[in-house]
Short mmCIF file of C-alpha atoms and ligand atoms in Angstrom, two decimals:
data_model
loop_
_atom_site.label_atom_id
_atom_site.label_comp_id
_atom_site.label_asym_id
_atom_site.label_seq_id
_atom_site.Cartn_x
_atom_site.Cartn_y
_atom_site.Cartn_z
CA MET D 1 131.09 -80.17 27.47
CA LYS D 2 130.81 -83.65 26.50
CA VAL D 3 127.53 -84.67 26.98
CA LEU D 4 125.53 -88.07 27.10
CA VAL D 5 122.31 -87.79 26.36
CA THR D 6 120.12 -91.08 27.19
CA GLY D 7 116.57 -90.86 25.23
CA GLY D 8 118.37 -88.11 22.46
CA ALA D 9 116.17 -89.29 19.87
CA GLY D 10 112.88 -88.43 21.75
CA TYR D 11 110.73 -85.40 21.40
CA ILE D 12 112.75 -83.27 24.31
CA GLY D 13 116.03 -84.73 23.65
CA SER D 14 116.25 -84.26 19.81
CA HIS D 15 115.17 -80.57 20.44
CA THR D 16 117.73 -80.81 23.27
CA LEU D 17 120.76 -81.83 21.19
CA VAL D 18 120.38 -79.13 18.63
CA GLU D 19 120.69 -76.21 20.98
CA LEU D 20 123.52 -78.31 23.07
CA LEU D 21 125.16 -78.59 19.54
CA GLY D 22 124.57 -74.76 18.94
CA GLN D 23 126.18 -74.18 21.87
CA GLY D 24 129.45 -76.05 21.41
CA HIS D 25 128.99 -79.52 23.56
CA GLU D 26 129.42 -82.63 22.11
CA ALA D 27 126.96 -84.99 22.49
CA LEU D 28 126.90 -88.98 22.44
CA VAL D 29 122.78 -90.24 22.35
CA VAL D 30 122.35 -93.22 23.58
CA ASP D 31 118.68 -94.50 22.73
CA SER D 32 116.83 -97.76 22.31
CA PHE D 33 114.54 -96.77 19.61
CA SER D 34 111.84 -98.07 21.41
CA ASN D 35 109.67 -95.28 21.27
CA SER D 36 111.67 -93.01 18.99
CA SER D 37 113.05 -92.81 15.55
CA PRO D 38 116.75 -92.83 14.47
CA ALA D 39 115.27 -89.77 11.63
CA ALA D 40 114.93 -87.59 14.63
CA LEU D 41 118.98 -87.92 14.82
CA ASP D 42 119.37 -87.63 11.23
CA ARG D 43 117.30 -84.24 11.50
CA VAL D 44 119.51 -83.01 14.15
CA ARG D 45 122.07 -83.40 12.50
CA GLU D 46 120.65 -81.85 9.53
CA LEU D 47 119.92 -78.55 11.78
CA SER D 48 123.53 -78.72 13.45
CA ASN D 49 127.02 -79.09 12.58
CA GLY D 50 128.61 -80.41 16.11
CA TRP D 51 129.88 -83.47 17.31
CA LEU D 52 126.99 -86.04 17.56
CA GLU D 53 127.25 -90.00 17.65
CA HIS D 54 124.82 -92.69 18.73
CA GLU D 55 124.72 -95.67 19.97
CA GLU D 56 121.56 -98.03 19.62
CA CYS D 57 121.28 -99.23 23.94
CA ASP D 58 118.76 -100.04 26.50
CA ILE D 59 119.58 -98.01 29.61
CA ARG D 60 118.94 -101.09 31.73
CA ASP D 61 121.46 -103.13 29.50
CA SER D 62 124.12 -101.95 32.65
CA THR D 63 127.06 -103.67 31.18
CA ARG D 64 126.52 -102.16 27.32
CA LEU D 65 125.70 -99.12 29.09
CA ALA D 66 129.08 -98.93 31.27
CA GLN D 67 131.32 -99.86 28.09
CA VAL D 68 129.72 -97.13 26.42
CA ALA D 69 129.91 -94.31 29.17
CA VAL D 70 133.56 -95.61 30.08
CA ARG D 71 134.58 -95.16 26.31
CA PHE D 72 132.76 -91.87 26.01
CA ARG D 73 134.21 -90.57 29.58
CA PRO D 74 131.04 -87.71 29.76
CA ASP D 75 131.54 -84.40 31.92
CA ALA D 76 127.75 -84.64 32.35
CA VAL D 77 124.77 -87.03 31.69
CA ILE D 78 121.34 -85.64 30.53
CA HIS D 79 118.84 -88.28 30.91
CA PHE D 80 115.41 -88.39 29.33
CA ALA D 81 115.41 -92.37 28.39
CA GLY D 82 111.90 -93.43 29.92
CA LEU D 83 108.52 -94.48 29.65
CA LYS D 84 105.98 -91.43 29.89
CA SER D 85 102.32 -92.80 29.32
CA VAL D 86 100.34 -91.81 32.48
CA GLY D 87 97.39 -94.39 31.57
CA GLU D 88 99.61 -96.99 30.11
CA SER D 89 101.62 -96.73 33.36
CA THR D 90 98.68 -98.24 35.46
CA ARG D 91 98.58 -101.39 32.93
CA ARG D 92 102.03 -102.06 32.81
CA ALA D 93 103.37 -100.86 36.01
CA THR D 94 106.31 -103.51 35.96
CA ASP D 95 107.58 -101.94 33.10
CA TYR D 96 107.66 -98.32 34.33
CA TYR D 97 109.40 -99.25 37.36
CA ASP D 98 111.64 -101.11 35.65
CA VAL D 99 112.55 -98.57 32.71
CA ASN D 100 112.18 -95.44 34.60
CA VAL D 101 113.83 -96.57 38.16
CA ALA D 102 115.88 -99.80 37.56
CA GLY D 103 117.06 -98.15 34.38
CA THR D 104 118.10 -94.99 36.18
CA VAL D 105 120.28 -97.38 38.69
CA SER D 106 121.93 -98.75 35.70
CA LEU D 107 122.90 -95.24 34.47
CA LEU D 108 124.06 -94.40 37.64
CA ARG D 109 126.32 -97.52 37.99
CA ALA D 110 127.84 -96.57 34.33
CA MET D 111 128.36 -93.19 35.41
CA GLU D 112 130.02 -94.16 38.47
CA ALA D 113 132.63 -96.49 36.15
CA SER D 114 133.26 -93.78 33.95
CA GLY D 115 133.96 -91.31 37.02
CA CYS D 116 130.85 -89.13 35.71
CA GLY D 117 129.07 -87.34 38.62
CA LYS D 118 126.95 -84.64 37.14
CA ILE D 119 123.35 -85.47 35.82
CA ILE D 120 120.41 -83.64 34.77
CA PHE D 121 117.21 -85.58 34.84
CA SER D 122 113.82 -85.21 32.83
CA SER D 123 111.40 -85.22 35.40
CA SER D 124 107.93 -83.77 35.41
CA ALA D 125 105.36 -81.71 37.34
CA THR D 126 103.41 -84.55 37.66
CA VAL D 127 105.30 -85.58 40.62
CA TYR D 128 103.19 -82.75 42.60
CA GLY D 129 100.14 -84.61 41.97
CA GLU D 130 96.99 -82.91 42.87
CA PRO D 131 98.18 -79.14 43.13
CA GLU D 132 98.14 -77.45 47.21
CA TYR D 133 98.20 -74.13 45.76
CA LEU D 134 99.06 -72.24 42.47
CA PRO D 135 101.51 -71.30 41.27
CA SER D 136 103.48 -74.48 42.54
CA ASP D 137 106.93 -73.70 43.67
CA GLU D 138 109.81 -76.48 44.03
CA ALA D 139 108.74 -76.67 48.16
CA HIS D 140 105.16 -78.00 47.05
CA ARG D 141 104.72 -81.54 48.46
CA ILE D 142 105.58 -84.46 46.27
CA GLY D 143 102.60 -86.46 46.10
CA PRO D 144 102.13 -88.20 42.40
CA THR D 145 98.36 -89.82 41.93
CA ASN D 146 99.77 -92.19 38.92
CA VAL D 147 102.09 -95.16 38.48
CA TYR D 148 104.03 -92.80 35.71
CA GLY D 149 104.30 -90.17 38.57
CA GLN D 150 105.42 -92.46 41.33
CA THR D 151 108.28 -93.66 38.76
CA LYS D 152 109.53 -90.04 38.30
CA ALA D 153 109.49 -89.08 41.98
CA MET D 154 111.40 -92.21 43.13
CA ALA D 155 114.23 -91.51 40.60
CA GLU D 156 114.30 -88.38 41.72
CA GLN D 157 114.89 -89.44 45.40
CA LEU D 158 117.35 -92.10 43.97
CA LEU D 159 119.28 -89.29 42.41
CA THR D 160 119.27 -86.81 45.25
CA ASP D 161 120.43 -90.00 47.64
CA TRP D 162 123.23 -90.58 44.73
CA ALA D 163 124.13 -87.17 44.43
CA ARG D 164 124.68 -86.63 48.61
CA ALA D 165 126.77 -89.61 48.64
CA GLU D 166 129.64 -88.15 46.96
CA PRO D 167 130.98 -84.17 47.21
CA ALA D 168 131.76 -84.61 43.57
CA ARG D 169 128.56 -85.43 42.59
CA GLY D 170 125.62 -83.28 41.50
CA ALA D 171 122.05 -83.85 40.38
CA ILE D 172 119.58 -81.12 38.63
CA LEU D 173 115.96 -82.31 38.62
CA LEU D 174 114.21 -80.38 35.90
CA ARG D 175 110.26 -80.53 36.37
CA TYR D 176 108.79 -80.03 33.17
CA PHE D 177 105.12 -78.63 33.07
CA ASN D 178 103.42 -79.39 29.54
CA PRO D 179 106.10 -79.16 26.83
CA VAL D 180 104.47 -78.65 23.13
CA GLY D 181 105.57 -76.99 20.05
CA ALA D 182 108.21 -77.90 17.63
CA HIS D 183 111.70 -76.63 16.14
CA ALA D 184 111.15 -73.44 14.28
CA SER D 185 112.74 -75.31 11.08
CA GLY D 186 109.67 -77.23 11.10
CA ARG D 187 112.02 -80.25 10.58
CA MET D 188 111.51 -81.96 14.03
CA GLY D 189 108.39 -82.35 16.50
CA GLU D 190 106.61 -84.68 18.17
CA ASP D 191 105.80 -87.75 16.86
CA PRO D 192 103.96 -90.12 19.19
CA ARG D 193 103.06 -93.44 18.69
CA GLY D 194 99.19 -94.68 18.47
CA VAL D 195 96.61 -92.44 19.59
CA PRO D 196 98.02 -89.45 21.38
CA GLU D 197 97.15 -89.11 24.83
CA ASN D 198 98.31 -85.60 25.21
CA LEU D 199 96.28 -82.35 23.65
CA MET D 200 98.70 -80.59 21.71
CA PRO D 201 99.69 -83.70 19.50
CA PHE D 202 95.81 -85.02 19.17
CA LEU D 203 94.77 -81.39 18.01
CA ALA D 204 97.60 -81.49 15.27
CA GLN D 205 96.09 -84.61 14.04
CA VAL D 206 92.99 -83.28 14.12
CA ALA D 207 93.96 -80.34 11.87
CA THR D 208 95.53 -83.15 9.19
CA GLY D 209 92.35 -84.80 9.13
CA ARG D 210 94.06 -87.96 10.61
CA ARG D 211 91.77 -87.98 13.87
CA GLU D 212 88.07 -86.96 13.32
CA ALA D 213 87.57 -84.69 16.36
CA LEU D 214 89.26 -83.23 19.68
CA ARG D 215 87.47 -84.72 22.66
CA ILE D 216 87.56 -82.12 25.22
CA TRP D 217 87.55 -83.93 28.66
CA GLY D 218 85.50 -81.87 30.83
CA ASP D 219 83.68 -78.22 30.65
CA ASP D 220 82.83 -78.18 34.15
CA TYR D 221 86.01 -77.29 35.99
CA PRO D 222 86.42 -74.60 38.29
CA THR D 223 87.88 -72.40 35.59
CA PRO D 224 86.82 -69.36 33.70
CA ASP D 225 85.67 -71.12 30.63
CA GLY D 226 84.73 -74.53 32.52
CA THR D 227 88.00 -76.68 30.72
CA GLY D 228 91.73 -77.67 32.33
CA ILE D 229 94.02 -75.42 32.49
CA ARG D 230 97.60 -76.03 32.21
CA ASP D 231 101.17 -74.56 31.88
CA TYR D 232 102.34 -74.94 28.12
CA ILE D 233 106.08 -74.38 27.31
CA HIS D 234 107.75 -74.26 24.33
CA VAL D 235 109.91 -77.36 23.46
CA THR D 236 112.67 -74.88 22.48
CA ASP D 237 112.44 -73.18 25.81
CA LEU D 238 112.64 -76.23 27.65
CA ALA D 239 115.35 -77.72 25.84
CA ARG D 240 117.39 -74.27 26.37
CA ALA D 241 116.48 -74.61 30.16
CA HIS D 242 118.84 -78.07 29.90
CA VAL D 243 121.49 -76.16 28.34
CA ALA D 244 121.31 -73.58 31.14
CA ALA D 245 121.72 -76.05 33.77
CA LEU D 246 124.80 -77.58 32.88
CA ALA D 247 126.47 -74.09 34.01
CA ARG D 248 124.83 -74.57 37.33
CA PHE D 249 126.93 -77.52 37.99
CA ALA D 250 130.07 -75.55 39.03
CA THR D 251 128.28 -74.53 42.51
CA LEU D 252 125.58 -77.31 42.81
CA GLU D 253 126.12 -79.50 46.00
CA GLY D 254 124.10 -82.67 46.40
CA ALA D 255 120.70 -81.90 44.09
CA ASP D 256 118.51 -79.50 43.48
CA ALA D 257 114.94 -79.10 41.44
CA TYR D 258 113.67 -76.70 39.00
CA ASN D 259 109.89 -76.20 37.48
CA ILE D 260 110.48 -75.55 33.92
CA GLY D 261 107.29 -73.71 32.80
CA THR D 262 106.31 -70.05 31.52
CA GLY D 263 104.07 -69.69 34.90
CA GLN D 264 101.10 -68.89 32.94
CA GLY D 265 97.87 -70.97 32.60
CA ILE D 266 96.03 -71.68 29.31
CA SER D 267 92.68 -73.45 28.96
CA VAL D 268 91.97 -76.31 26.45
CA ARG D 269 89.42 -74.10 24.83
CA GLU D 270 92.03 -71.54 24.69
CA MET D 271 94.44 -73.74 22.78
CA LEU D 272 91.71 -74.89 20.47
CA GLN D 273 91.17 -71.08 19.39
CA ALA D 274 94.67 -70.26 18.92
CA PHE D 275 95.02 -73.32 16.89
CA GLU D 276 92.00 -72.65 14.78
CA ARG D 277 93.74 -69.18 14.34
CA VAL D 278 96.63 -70.45 12.59
CA VAL D 279 94.93 -73.09 10.71
CA GLY D 280 92.33 -70.72 9.63
CA ARG D 281 89.38 -72.60 10.07
CA PRO D 282 87.15 -74.09 13.00
CA LEU D 283 87.96 -77.39 14.40
CA PRO D 284 85.62 -80.09 14.91
CA HIS D 285 85.60 -80.81 18.93
CA GLU D 286 83.40 -82.64 21.40
CA ILE D 287 82.99 -82.18 24.75
CA HIS D 288 83.08 -85.41 27.08
CA PRO D 289 83.02 -85.83 30.59
CA ARG D 290 86.32 -85.57 32.74
CA ARG D 291 89.27 -87.74 32.58
CA PRO D 292 90.01 -89.64 35.57
CA GLY D 293 92.82 -88.15 37.10
CA ASP D 294 92.60 -84.92 35.51
CA VAL D 295 93.10 -81.43 37.94
CA ALA D 296 91.71 -78.30 36.97
CA GLU D 297 94.80 -76.41 36.95
CA MET D 298 98.38 -76.90 37.23
CA ARG D 299 100.65 -74.13 36.65
CA ALA D 300 104.47 -73.40 37.78
CA ASP D 301 106.41 -70.86 39.72
CA PRO D 302 109.48 -70.86 37.35
CA ALA D 303 110.70 -68.07 39.62
CA LYS D 304 113.77 -70.46 41.19
CA ALA D 305 114.81 -71.42 37.47
CA ASN D 306 114.65 -67.88 36.23
CA ARG D 307 116.96 -66.53 39.04
CA GLU D 308 119.28 -69.63 39.52
CA LEU D 309 119.36 -71.11 36.10
CA GLY D 310 119.75 -67.30 34.11
CA TRP D 311 117.13 -68.90 31.95
CA GLN D 312 113.38 -67.59 30.98
CA ALA D 313 110.70 -69.12 28.42
CA GLU D 314 110.74 -66.61 25.45
CA TYR D 315 108.04 -68.19 23.48
CA ASP D 316 104.31 -67.82 23.83
CA VAL D 317 101.42 -69.84 22.62
CA ASP D 318 101.25 -68.02 19.21
CA ASP D 319 104.89 -69.32 18.65
CA MET D 320 104.12 -73.02 20.50
CA VAL D 321 100.86 -73.59 17.93
CA LYS D 322 102.79 -72.04 14.96
CA SER D 323 105.79 -74.43 15.10
CA LEU D 324 103.54 -77.10 15.91
CA TRP D 325 101.47 -76.71 12.94
CA ALA D 326 104.44 -76.04 10.73
CA TRP D 327 105.90 -79.59 11.93
CA GLN D 328 102.59 -81.57 11.37
CA SER D 329 101.24 -80.03 7.98
CA ALA D 330 104.79 -80.32 6.53
CA ASN D 331 105.20 -84.32 8.14
CA PRO D 332 101.82 -85.65 8.79
CA TRP D 333 103.01 -89.05 9.54
CA GLY D 334 105.93 -87.70 11.89
CA TYR D 335 109.34 -89.08 10.82
CA GLY D 336 107.41 -92.56 9.41
CA ALA D 337 105.96 -93.27 6.05
CA PRO D 338 102.22 -93.13 5.62
CA PRO D 339 100.38 -96.21 6.19
CA GLU D 340 99.85 -98.53 3.08
CA SER D 341 95.81 -97.99 2.26
C1 UD1 E 1 99.89 -85.22 31.33
C2 UD1 E 1 100.02 -86.17 32.03
C3 UD1 E 1 101.51 -85.59 32.99
C4 UD1 E 1 102.32 -85.51 31.93
C5 UD1 E 1 102.12 -84.51 30.58
C6 UD1 E 1 103.12 -84.77 29.48
C7 UD1 E 1 97.92 -86.84 32.67
C8 UD1 E 1 96.94 -87.31 33.76
N1 UD1 E 1 99.18 -86.32 33.17
O1 UD1 E 1 99.58 -83.93 31.54
O2 UD1 E 1 101.38 -86.44 33.79
O3 UD1 E 1 103.66 -85.33 32.47
O4 UD1 E 1 100.89 -85.01 30.46
O5 UD1 E 1 102.86 -83.73 28.47
O6 UD1 E 1 97.95 -87.59 31.81
N2 UD1 E 1 92.74 -82.58 27.01
C9 UD1 E 1 92.21 -83.11 26.24
N3 UD1 E 1 91.46 -83.60 25.35
C10 UD1 E 1 92.68 -84.35 24.84
C11 UD1 E 1 93.94 -84.67 25.58
C12 UD1 E 1 93.91 -83.67 26.56
O7 UD1 E 1 90.42 -82.18 26.51
O8 UD1 E 1 92.46 -85.50 23.76
C13 UD1 E 1 93.00 -81.92 28.38
C14 UD1 E 1 93.43 -82.60 29.88
O9 UD1 E 1 91.81 -82.83 30.28
C15 UD1 E 1 93.75 -81.50 30.19
C16 UD1 E 1 94.90 -80.99 28.96
O10 UD1 E 1 93.97 -81.15 28.19
O11 UD1 E 1 93.34 -80.33 30.93
C17 UD1 E 1 96.14 -80.96 28.93
O12 UD1 E 1 96.32 -82.76 28.65
P1 UD1 E 1 97.30 -83.20 28.61
O13 UD1 E 1 98.03 -82.90 27.14
O14 UD1 E 1 97.17 -84.98 27.93
O15 UD1 E 1 98.41 -83.06 29.66
P2 UD1 E 1 98.46 -83.40 31.13
O16 UD1 E 1 97.31 -84.47 31.53
O17 UD1 E 1 98.46 -82.10 31.86
#
């Protein structure tokens, strides 16, 4: 298939491209590089021989985006482009709605202009908010508790209504749990700008010495070791879920949502210990109070994706940590150069 990939230079986008090209699909990437590097696409090209082109374009530039789409005539779109920091989303609410919601409207217009009716959307388990039951399945109520989550929930609704408006359209909403790890080659991985908010990139930077100590946000949760439990999913497994989802369009009517997780819960302490085993030494850490907005436990019921997409997570915690460490130790400054001292 010819696939238009927005945000293809980002963490999940770049890993998905390698899997797409490996399966013989052709990809055109649209990326503004506002929070990613063109170097990630060079690495994708290094790891795969498939047809890959890219255009530097902000998805909110509707005229340009429509021109790109009309020229490429994609069979499907995978939509990763968006802002994704929970903390920042409160302070920059307008930007988050502009990029994540208005940007999606702009993309749908471009798809209409090019005659493409199939879209896979990068959504998040954050749309569920505080879990009412565990593991959470797709029927769980939608109730995001932060601006970022609201924009994802609104984009899901928008895509659902858009898909229902014409019989030839279909939208697949992939709700990611906690994506971690890196490509097996060690050549691609997550490269956050500034101080990472998420556990794994922060931990990796503690291991390289770029950060002093991991701050564990709370050890008084009602969990076996007191720290928060999440459903971490290897980024390569997540990438493959997108490729598997393309086949779902053959029978899809309207929109459908899928949890993409392993179903296994891992605590912060367990992750820290797994990382320490891989680097072979203890890593400095401190206990701090709970982070506002965090929940004790999040875990996916991935049965629907297993059944309907024919997809299943294959990698375990050790694979996640080893691949992350291979990437981070070989590329301590990500895709960029070390800062001048
Ligand atoms: C966060 C976002 C979620 C987003 C996801 C993307 C929040 C509230 N949620 O999920 O919307 O989709 O990232 O991956 O930010 N932790 C520490 N120390 C740290 C960082 C994290 O102890 O320095 C703990 C957290 O308290 C949590 C676990 O590690 O228990 C995972 O945190 P994180 O990686 O930030 O992911 P989420 O909060 O689950």
